[in-house]
Coordinates of C-alpha atoms and ligand atoms in Angstrom, one line a residue:
X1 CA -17.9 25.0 -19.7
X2 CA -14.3 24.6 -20.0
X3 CA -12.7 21.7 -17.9
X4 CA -10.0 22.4 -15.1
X5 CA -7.3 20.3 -15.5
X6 CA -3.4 19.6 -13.1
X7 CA -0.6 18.8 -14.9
X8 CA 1.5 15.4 -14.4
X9 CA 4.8 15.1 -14.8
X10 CA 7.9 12.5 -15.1
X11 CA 10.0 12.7 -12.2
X12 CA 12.8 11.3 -13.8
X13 CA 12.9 13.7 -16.1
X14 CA 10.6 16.5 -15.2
X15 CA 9.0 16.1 -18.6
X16 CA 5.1 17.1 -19.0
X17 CA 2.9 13.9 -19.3
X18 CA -0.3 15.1 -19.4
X19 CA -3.2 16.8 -18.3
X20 CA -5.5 15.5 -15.9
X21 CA -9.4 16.7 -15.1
X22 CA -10.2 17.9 -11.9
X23 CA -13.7 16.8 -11.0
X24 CA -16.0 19.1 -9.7
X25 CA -18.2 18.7 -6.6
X26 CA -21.4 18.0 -9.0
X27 CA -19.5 15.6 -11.0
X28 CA -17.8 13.5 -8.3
X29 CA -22.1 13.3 -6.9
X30 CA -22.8 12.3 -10.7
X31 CA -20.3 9.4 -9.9
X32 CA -21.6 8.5 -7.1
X33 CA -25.1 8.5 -7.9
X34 CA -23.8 6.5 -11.3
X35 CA -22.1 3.8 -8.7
X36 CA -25.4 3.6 -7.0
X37 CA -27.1 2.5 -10.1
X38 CA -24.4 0.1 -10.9
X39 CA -24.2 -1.6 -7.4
X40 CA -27.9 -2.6 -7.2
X41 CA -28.0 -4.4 -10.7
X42 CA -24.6 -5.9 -9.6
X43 CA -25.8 -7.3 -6.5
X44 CA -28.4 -9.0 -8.4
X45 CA -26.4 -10.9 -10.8
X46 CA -25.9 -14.6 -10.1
X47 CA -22.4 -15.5 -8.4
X48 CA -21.6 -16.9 -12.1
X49 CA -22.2 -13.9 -13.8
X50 CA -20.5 -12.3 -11.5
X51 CA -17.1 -14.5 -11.1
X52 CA -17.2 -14.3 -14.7
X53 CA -16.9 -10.6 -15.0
X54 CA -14.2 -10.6 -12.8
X55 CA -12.4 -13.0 -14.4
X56 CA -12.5 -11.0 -17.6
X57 CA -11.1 -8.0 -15.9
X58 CA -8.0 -10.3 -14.8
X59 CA -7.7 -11.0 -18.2
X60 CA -8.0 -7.9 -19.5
X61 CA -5.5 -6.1 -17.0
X62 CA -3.2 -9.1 -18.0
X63 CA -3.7 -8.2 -21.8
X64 CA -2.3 -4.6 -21.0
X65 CA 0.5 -5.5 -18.4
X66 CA 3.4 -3.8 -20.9
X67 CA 1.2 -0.6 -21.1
X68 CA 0.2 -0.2 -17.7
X69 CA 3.7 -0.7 -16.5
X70 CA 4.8 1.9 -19.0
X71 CA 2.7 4.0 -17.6
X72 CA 3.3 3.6 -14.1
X73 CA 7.2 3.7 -14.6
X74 CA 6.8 7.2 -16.7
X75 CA 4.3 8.5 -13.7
X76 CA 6.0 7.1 -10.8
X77 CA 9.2 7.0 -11.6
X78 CA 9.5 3.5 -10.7
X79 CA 11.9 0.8 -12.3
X80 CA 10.2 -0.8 -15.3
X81 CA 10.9 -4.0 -14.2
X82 CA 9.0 -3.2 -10.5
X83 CA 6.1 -1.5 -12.6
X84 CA 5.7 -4.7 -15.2
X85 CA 5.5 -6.9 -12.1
X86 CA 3.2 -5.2 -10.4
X87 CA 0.7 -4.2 -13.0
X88 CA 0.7 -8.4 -13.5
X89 CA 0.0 -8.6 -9.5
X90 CA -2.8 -6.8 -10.8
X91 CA -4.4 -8.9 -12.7
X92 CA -3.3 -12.1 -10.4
X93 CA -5.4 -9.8 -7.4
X94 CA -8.4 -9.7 -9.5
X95 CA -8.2 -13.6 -10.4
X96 CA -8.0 -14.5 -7.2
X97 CA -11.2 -12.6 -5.9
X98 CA -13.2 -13.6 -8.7
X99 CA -12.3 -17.1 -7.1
X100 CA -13.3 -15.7 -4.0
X101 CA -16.9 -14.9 -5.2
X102 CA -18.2 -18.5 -4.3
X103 CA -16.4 -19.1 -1.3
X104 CA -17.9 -16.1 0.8
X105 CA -19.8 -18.6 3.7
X106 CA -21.4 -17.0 6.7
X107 CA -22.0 -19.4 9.9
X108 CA -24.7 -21.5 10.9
X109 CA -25.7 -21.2 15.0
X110 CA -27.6 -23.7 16.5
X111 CA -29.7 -22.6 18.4
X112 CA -33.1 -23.7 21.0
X113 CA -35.7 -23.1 19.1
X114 CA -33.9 -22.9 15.6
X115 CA -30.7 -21.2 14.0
X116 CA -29.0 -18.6 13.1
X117 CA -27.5 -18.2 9.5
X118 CA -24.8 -15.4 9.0
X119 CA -24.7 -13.7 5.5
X120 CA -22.5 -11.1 4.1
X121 CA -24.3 -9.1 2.2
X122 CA -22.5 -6.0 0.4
X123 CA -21.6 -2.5 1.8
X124 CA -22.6 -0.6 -1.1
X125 CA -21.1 2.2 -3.0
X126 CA -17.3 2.0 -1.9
X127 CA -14.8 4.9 -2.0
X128 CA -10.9 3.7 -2.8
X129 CA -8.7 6.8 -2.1
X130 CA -4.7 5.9 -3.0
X131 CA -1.6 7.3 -2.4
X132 CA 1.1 7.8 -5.3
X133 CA 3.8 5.3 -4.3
X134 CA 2.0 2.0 -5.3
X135 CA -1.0 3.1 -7.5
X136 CA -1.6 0.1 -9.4
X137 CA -1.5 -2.7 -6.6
X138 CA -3.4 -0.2 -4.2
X139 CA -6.3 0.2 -6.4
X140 CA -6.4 -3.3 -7.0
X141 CA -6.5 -4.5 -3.3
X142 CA -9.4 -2.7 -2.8
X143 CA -11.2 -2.3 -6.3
X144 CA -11.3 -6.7 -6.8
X145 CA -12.8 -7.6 -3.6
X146 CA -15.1 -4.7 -3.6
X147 CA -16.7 -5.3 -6.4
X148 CA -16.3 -9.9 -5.5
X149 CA -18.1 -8.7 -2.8
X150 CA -21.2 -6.9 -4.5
X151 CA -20.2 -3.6 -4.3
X152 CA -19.4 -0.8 -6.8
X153 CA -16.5 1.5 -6.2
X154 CA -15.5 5.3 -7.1
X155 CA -11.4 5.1 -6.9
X156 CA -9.8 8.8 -6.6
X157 CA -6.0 8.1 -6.8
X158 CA -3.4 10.6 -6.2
X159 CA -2.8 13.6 -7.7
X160 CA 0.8 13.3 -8.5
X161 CA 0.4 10.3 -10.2
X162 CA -3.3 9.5 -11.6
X163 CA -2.3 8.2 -15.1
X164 CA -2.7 4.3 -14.7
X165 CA -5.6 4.0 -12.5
X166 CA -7.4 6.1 -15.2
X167 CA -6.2 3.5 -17.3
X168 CA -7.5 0.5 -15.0
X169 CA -10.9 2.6 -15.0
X170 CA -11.3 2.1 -18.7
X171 CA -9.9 -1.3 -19.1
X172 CA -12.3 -2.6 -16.4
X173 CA -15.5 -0.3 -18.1
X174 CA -14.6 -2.1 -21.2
X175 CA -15.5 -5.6 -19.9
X176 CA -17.5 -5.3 -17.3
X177 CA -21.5 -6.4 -17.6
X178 CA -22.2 -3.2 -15.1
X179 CA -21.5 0.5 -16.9
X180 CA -20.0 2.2 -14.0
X181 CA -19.2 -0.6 -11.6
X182 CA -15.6 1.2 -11.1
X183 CA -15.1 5.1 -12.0
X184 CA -12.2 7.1 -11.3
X185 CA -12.6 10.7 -10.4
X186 CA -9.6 13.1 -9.7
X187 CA -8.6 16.3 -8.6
X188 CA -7.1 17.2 -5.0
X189 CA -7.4 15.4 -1.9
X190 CA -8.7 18.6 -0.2
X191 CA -11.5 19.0 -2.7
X192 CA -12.7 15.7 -4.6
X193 CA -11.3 13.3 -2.2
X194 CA -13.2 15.4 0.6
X195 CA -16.5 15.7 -1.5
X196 CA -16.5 12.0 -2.1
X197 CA -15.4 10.7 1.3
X198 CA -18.1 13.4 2.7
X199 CA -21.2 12.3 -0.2
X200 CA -24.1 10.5 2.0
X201 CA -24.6 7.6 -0.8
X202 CA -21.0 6.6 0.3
X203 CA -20.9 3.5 2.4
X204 CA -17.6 2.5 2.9
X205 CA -14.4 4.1 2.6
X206 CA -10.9 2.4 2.3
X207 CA -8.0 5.2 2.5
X208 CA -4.8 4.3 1.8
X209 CA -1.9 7.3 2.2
X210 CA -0.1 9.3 5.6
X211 CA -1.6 8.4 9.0
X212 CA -2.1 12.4 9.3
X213 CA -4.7 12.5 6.4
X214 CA -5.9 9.1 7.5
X215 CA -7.2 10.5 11.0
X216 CA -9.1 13.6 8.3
X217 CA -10.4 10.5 6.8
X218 CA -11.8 9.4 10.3
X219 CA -13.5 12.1 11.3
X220 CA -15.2 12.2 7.7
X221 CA -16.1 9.2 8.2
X222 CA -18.6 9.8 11.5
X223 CA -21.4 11.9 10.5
X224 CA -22.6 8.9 8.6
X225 CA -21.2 6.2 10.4
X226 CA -19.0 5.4 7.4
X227 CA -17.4 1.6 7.5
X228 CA -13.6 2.5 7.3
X229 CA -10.6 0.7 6.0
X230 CA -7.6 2.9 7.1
X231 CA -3.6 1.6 5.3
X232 CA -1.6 4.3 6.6
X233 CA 2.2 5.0 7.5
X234 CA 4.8 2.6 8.5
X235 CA 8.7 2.6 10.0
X236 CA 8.8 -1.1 10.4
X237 CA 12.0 -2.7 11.9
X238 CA 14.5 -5.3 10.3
X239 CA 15.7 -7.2 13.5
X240 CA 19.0 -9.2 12.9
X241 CA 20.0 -11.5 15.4
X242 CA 23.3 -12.6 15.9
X243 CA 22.6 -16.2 15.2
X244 CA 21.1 -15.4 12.0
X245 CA 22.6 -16.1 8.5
X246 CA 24.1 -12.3 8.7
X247 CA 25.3 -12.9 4.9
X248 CA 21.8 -13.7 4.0
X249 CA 20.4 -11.1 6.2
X250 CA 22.9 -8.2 5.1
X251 CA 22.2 -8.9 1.4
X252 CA 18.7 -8.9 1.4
X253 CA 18.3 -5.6 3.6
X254 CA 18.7 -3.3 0.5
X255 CA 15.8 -4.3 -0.8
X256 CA 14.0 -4.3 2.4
X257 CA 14.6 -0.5 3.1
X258 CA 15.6 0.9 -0.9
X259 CA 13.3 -0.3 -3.0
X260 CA 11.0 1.9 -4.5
X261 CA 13.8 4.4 -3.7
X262 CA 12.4 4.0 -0.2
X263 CA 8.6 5.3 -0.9
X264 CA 7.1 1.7 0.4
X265 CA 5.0 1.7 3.8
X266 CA 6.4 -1.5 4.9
X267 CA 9.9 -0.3 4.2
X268 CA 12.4 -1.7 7.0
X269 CA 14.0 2.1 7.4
X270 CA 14.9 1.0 11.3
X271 CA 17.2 -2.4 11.1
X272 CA 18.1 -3.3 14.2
X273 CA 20.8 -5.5 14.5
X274 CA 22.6 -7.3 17.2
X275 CA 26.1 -5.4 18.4
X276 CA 28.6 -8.8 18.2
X277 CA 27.7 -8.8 14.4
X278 CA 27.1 -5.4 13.7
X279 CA 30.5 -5.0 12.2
X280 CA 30.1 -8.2 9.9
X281 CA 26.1 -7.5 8.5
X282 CA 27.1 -3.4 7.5
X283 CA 30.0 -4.3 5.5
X284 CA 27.8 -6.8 3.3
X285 CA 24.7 -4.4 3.6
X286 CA 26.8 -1.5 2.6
X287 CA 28.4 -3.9 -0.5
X288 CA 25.1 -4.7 -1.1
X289 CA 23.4 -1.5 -1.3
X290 CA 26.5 -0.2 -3.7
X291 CA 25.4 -2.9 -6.4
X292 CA 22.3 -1.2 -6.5
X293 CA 21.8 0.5 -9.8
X294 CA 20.4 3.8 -9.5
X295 CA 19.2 6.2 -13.0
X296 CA 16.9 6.0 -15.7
X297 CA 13.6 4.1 -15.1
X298 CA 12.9 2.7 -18.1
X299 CA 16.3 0.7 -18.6
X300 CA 15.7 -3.0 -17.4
X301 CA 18.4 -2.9 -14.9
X302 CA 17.7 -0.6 -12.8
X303 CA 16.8 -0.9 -9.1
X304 CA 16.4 2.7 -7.8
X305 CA 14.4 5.8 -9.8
X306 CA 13.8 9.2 -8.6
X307 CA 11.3 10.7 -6.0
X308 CA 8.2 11.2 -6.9
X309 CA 8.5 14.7 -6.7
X310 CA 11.2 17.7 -6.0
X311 CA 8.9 18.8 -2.8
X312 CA 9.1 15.1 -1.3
X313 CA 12.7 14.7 -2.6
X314 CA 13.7 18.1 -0.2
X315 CA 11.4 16.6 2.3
X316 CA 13.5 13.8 2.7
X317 CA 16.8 15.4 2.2
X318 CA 16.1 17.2 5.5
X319 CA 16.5 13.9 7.1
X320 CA 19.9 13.9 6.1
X321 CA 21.0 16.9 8.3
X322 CA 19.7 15.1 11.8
X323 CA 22.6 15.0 14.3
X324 CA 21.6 12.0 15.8
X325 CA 22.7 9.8 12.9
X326 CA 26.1 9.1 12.0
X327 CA 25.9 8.8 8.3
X328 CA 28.2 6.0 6.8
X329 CA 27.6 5.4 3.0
X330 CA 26.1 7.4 0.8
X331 CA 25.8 5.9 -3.0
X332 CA 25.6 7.6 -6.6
X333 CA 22.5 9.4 -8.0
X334 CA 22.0 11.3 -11.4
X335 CA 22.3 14.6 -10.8
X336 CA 19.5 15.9 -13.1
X337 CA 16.8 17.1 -14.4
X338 CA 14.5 14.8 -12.1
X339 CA 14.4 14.8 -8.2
X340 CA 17.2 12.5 -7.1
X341 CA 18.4 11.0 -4.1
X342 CA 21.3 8.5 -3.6
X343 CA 20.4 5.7 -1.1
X344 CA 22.0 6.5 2.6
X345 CA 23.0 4.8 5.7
X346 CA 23.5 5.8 8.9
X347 CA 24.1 4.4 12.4
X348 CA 21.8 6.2 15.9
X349 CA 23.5 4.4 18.4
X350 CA 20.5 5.9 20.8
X351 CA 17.3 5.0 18.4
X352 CA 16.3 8.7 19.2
X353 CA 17.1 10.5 16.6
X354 CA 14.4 12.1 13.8
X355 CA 15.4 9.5 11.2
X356 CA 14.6 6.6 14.0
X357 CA 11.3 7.8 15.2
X358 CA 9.7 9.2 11.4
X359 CA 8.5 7.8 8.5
X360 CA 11.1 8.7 5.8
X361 CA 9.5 7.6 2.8
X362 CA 12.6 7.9 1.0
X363 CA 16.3 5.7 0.6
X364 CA 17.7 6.4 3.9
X365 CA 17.9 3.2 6.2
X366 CA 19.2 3.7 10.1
X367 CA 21.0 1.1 11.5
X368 CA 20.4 0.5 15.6
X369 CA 22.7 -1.5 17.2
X370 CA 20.8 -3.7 20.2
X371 CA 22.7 -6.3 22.8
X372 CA 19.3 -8.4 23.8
X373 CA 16.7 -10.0 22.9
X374 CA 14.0 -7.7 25.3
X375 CA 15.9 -5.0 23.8
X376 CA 15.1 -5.9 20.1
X377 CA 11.7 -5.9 21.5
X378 CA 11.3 -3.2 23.2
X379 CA 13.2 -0.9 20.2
X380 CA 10.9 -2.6 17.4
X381 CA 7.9 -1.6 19.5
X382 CA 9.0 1.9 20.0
X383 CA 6.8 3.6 17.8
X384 CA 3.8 4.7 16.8
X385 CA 2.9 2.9 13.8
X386 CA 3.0 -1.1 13.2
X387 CA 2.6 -2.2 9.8
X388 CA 5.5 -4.6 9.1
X389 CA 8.9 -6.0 9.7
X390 CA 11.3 -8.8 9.5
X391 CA 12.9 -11.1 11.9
X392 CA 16.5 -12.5 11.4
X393 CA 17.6 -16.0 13.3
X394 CA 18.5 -19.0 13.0
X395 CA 16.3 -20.0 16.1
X396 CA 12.7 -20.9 15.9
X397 CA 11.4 -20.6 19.3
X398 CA 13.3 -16.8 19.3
X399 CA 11.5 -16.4 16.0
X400 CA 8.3 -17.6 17.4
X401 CA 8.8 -15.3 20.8
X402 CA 9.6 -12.2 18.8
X403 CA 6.9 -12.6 16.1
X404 CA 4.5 -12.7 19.1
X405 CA 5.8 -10.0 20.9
X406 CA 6.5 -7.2 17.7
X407 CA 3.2 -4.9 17.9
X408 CA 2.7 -5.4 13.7
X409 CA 0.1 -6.3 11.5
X410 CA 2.6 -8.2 8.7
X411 CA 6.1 -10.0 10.1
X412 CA 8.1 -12.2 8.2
X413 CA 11.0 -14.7 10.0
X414 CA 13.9 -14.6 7.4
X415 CA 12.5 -12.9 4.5
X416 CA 11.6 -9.7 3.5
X417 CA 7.9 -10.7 2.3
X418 CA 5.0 -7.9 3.2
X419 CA 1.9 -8.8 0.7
X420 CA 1.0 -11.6 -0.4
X421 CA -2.6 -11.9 -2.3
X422 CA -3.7 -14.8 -0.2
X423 CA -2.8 -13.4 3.5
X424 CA -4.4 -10.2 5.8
X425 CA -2.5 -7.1 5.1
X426 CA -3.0 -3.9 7.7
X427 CA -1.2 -1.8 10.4
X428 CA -1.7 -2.3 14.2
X429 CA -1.8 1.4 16.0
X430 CA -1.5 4.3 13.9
X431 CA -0.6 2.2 10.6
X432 CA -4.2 1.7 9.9
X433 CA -7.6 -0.2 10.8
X434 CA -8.9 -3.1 8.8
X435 CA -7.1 -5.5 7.0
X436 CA -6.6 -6.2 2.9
X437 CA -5.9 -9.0 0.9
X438 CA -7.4 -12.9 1.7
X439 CA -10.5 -13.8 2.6
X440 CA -10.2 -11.3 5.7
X441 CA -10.0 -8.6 2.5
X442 CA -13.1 -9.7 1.1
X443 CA -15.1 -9.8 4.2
X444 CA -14.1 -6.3 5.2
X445 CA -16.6 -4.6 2.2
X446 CA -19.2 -6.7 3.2
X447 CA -22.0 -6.3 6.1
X448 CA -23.0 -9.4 8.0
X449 CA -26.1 -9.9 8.6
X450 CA -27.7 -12.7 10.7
X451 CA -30.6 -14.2 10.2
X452 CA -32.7 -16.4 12.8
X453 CA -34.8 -20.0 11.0
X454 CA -37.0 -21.2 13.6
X455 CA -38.1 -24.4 13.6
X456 CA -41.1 -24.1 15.6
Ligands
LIG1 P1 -1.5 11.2 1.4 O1 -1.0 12.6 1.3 O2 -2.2 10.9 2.7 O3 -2.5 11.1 0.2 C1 -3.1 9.8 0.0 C2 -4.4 10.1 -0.9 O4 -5.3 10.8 -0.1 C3 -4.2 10.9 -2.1 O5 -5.0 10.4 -3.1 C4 -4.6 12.3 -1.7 O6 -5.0 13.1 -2.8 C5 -5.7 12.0 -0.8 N1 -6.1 13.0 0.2 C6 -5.3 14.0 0.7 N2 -6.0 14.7 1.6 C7 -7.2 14.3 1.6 C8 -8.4 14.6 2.2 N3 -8.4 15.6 3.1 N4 -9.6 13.9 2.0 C9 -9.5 12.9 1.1 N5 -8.4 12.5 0.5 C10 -7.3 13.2 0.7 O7 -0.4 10.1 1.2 P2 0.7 10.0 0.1 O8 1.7 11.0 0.3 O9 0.0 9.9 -1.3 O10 1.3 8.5 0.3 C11 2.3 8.3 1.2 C12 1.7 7.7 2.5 O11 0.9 6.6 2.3 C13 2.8 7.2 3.4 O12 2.6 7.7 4.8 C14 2.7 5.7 3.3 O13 3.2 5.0 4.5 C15 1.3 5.6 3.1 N6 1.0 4.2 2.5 C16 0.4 3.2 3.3 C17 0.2 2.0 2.7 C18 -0.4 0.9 3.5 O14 -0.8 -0.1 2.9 N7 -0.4 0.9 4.8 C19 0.5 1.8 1.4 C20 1.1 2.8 0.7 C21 1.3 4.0 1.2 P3 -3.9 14.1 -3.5 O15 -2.9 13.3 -4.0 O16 -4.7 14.8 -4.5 O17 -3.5 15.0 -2.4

């Protein structure tokens, strides 16, 4: 039977990559039933065998960090240098979860009559669905601990750009002691994502993409009572205060908002910034954000690539006609073939406007201007999602008063830091449920299970 296939293609250039199966609803159940398999001779490895496999795959991914990143920046679009360093976050995720293995301890309860024990015992078969700005890391988050944790995992990354966790697939089948411990099936979100999310030998799903298709992801989830990890959409605020280091502030805030051309769900597209320096931080932001180098992905100095795609590139461009910004820089962009977009700034002096309230997902930061230090507040919580968001000042008890107050999973007092391997990652309200990364990571793709010793 002939197989189906979607094409890929190089948003920088528009260039045909290649062609890409699309799963059909008996193969993504072959998978499944395959990861099945896998998981219960997994589990039953010793913790050795098992740290040692993983360890292996860190090896291995760090063996083919130059190809992966080719890859990625080809696929993606993204700078080589970003790509490089994140396909060697890769292998530094699965390193530190095979670390992990041995230091998964439940409690013990004392108890009349006895105790209770607490062990986490795996989910199962895991299904990792990804979005297309940040395959690599993504996949990784989920795919190490689940399978530290004694699980086995079916990954189905996006569609627009599939290419290097296909790669990771086979890298990781190569070494690991488990054939089909980790398989990677593709094909549309409405079709094979749905068939997997929706197969009954799924016990866990972690989604990661828009808070629209996360809530689909939800309601999949029910009929089986599904354990859910949701990473979903962000518009996370920079807050500057006036006491801050504005210089350090300003210059850092390109990055913060512009990097990955914008496509990042912590990306600090609202900055707020106190009015008596206003003046002072957008003259370095804006002399900031002109040093930023934006073309050809695959040249070493480049900060800035394309969109990921022509239909997401006019998506965003929209933004650009709302009245209710006041746009005041806008940089240089190759013109074409690929699906450009210069890096924009603009100023909502009312924190209404569309480009205030929505996830852009593109280079186009909005400046608010705010007078106090309830109003910070109160505009930084103005939203429906809360994944991230930095916090300006040179004051520590306004730095601990704020960090308290901001309704967000990930804040960081004068830095621009989201993920880190080591700390919980996740959205309060409708940026997600669950967190990644740490030992809170790990303990999400496990059950816990208590057991009671008696002693009479
Ligand atoms: P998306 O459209 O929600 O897609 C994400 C993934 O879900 C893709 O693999 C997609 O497959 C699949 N999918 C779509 N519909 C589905 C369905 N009905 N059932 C099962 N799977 C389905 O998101 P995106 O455009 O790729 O990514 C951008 C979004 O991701 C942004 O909102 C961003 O904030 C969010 N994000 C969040 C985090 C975080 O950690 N919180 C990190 C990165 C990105 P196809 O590609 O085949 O459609």
């Amino acid at each position: 039977m002939p197989v189906n296939t979607f094409a890929v293609t190089n948003p920088a250039t528009e260039e045909h990559l290649d062609d890409v199966r699309i799963f059909t609803p008996d193969e993504v159940t072959e998978a499944v039933v395959r990861a099945k398999d896998a998981q219960r001779t997994w589990a039953k490895l010793t913790l050795a065998a098992r740290q040692s496999a993983l360890y292996a795959m860190a090896e291995a991914v760090g063996e083919h960090v130059e190809e992966l990143a080719q890859l990625e920046s080809r696929d993606v679009g993204k700078p080589i240098s970003s790509a490089r360093a994140e396909a060697q976050s890769v292998a530094e995720v699965f390193r530190y979860y095979a670390g992990a293995i041995d230091k998964l301890s439940g409690d013990s309860i004392p108890l009349d009559g006895g105790m209770t024990i607490t062990i986490h015992e795996p989910v199962g078969v895991v299904a990792v669905v990804t979005p297309w700005n940040f395959p690599l890391p993504i996949a990784s988050w989920n795919v190490a601990p689940a399978l530290a944790a004694g699980n086995s995992v079916v990954l189905k990354p996006a569609s627009l750009t599939p290419l290097s966790s296909l790669r990771l697939g086979r890298i990781i089948e190569e070494v690991s002691p488990v054939p089909g411990l980790l398989q990677v099936v593709t094909g549309g979100g409405g079709t094979v994502g749905e068939a997997l999310l929706n197969h009954p030998q799924v016990d866990k799903i972690s989604f990661t993409g828009s808070t629209e298709v996360g809530r689909s992801v939800l309601n999949a989830s029910a009929h089986d009572i599904k354990r859910v990890t949701l990473e979903l959409g962000g518009k996370s605020a920079n807050i500057v205060f006036a006491d801050a280091d504005i210089s350090q502030a300003a210059r850092s805030a390109p990055g913060a908002v512009f990097d990955n051309t914008g496509q990042d769900c912590c990306a600090r597209s609202r900055i707020l910034v106190q009015r008596d320096v206003l003046d002072e931080f957008l003259e370095e932001f804006i002399a900031a954000t002109k040093a930023l180098q934006v073309g050809d992905p695959a040249d070493e100095n480049t900060d800035l690539g394309p969109l990921v795609s022509s239909s997401h590139r006019d998506a965003v461009a929209k933004f650009l006609d709302d009245d209710g910004v006041e746009f005041i820089y806008q940089g240089d962009a190759p013109k074409g073939p690929g699906n450009w977009l210069a890096p924009h700034i603009g100023i909502d002096h009312t924190a209404d406007s569309r480009c205030s309230r929505e996830e852009i997902f593109g280079p186009i930061a909005v400046v608010i201007p705010f007078d106090t230090e309830d109003d910070a507040v109160r505009l930084a919580n103005d939203t429906i999602y809360g994944l991230s968001g930095s916090i300006w000042t040179g004051d520590l008890g306004r730095a601990m008063r704020v960090a308290r107050a901001v309704d967000s999973g990930t804040l960081a007092v004068n830095s621009n830091s989201s993920v880190r391997v080591q700390t919980p990652f996740g959205g309060f309200k409708q940026s997600g449920l669950g967190r990644e990364l740490g030992m809170n990571g790990l303990r999400g793709y496990t059950e816990l299970k208590s057991v009671f010793l008696s002693s009479e």
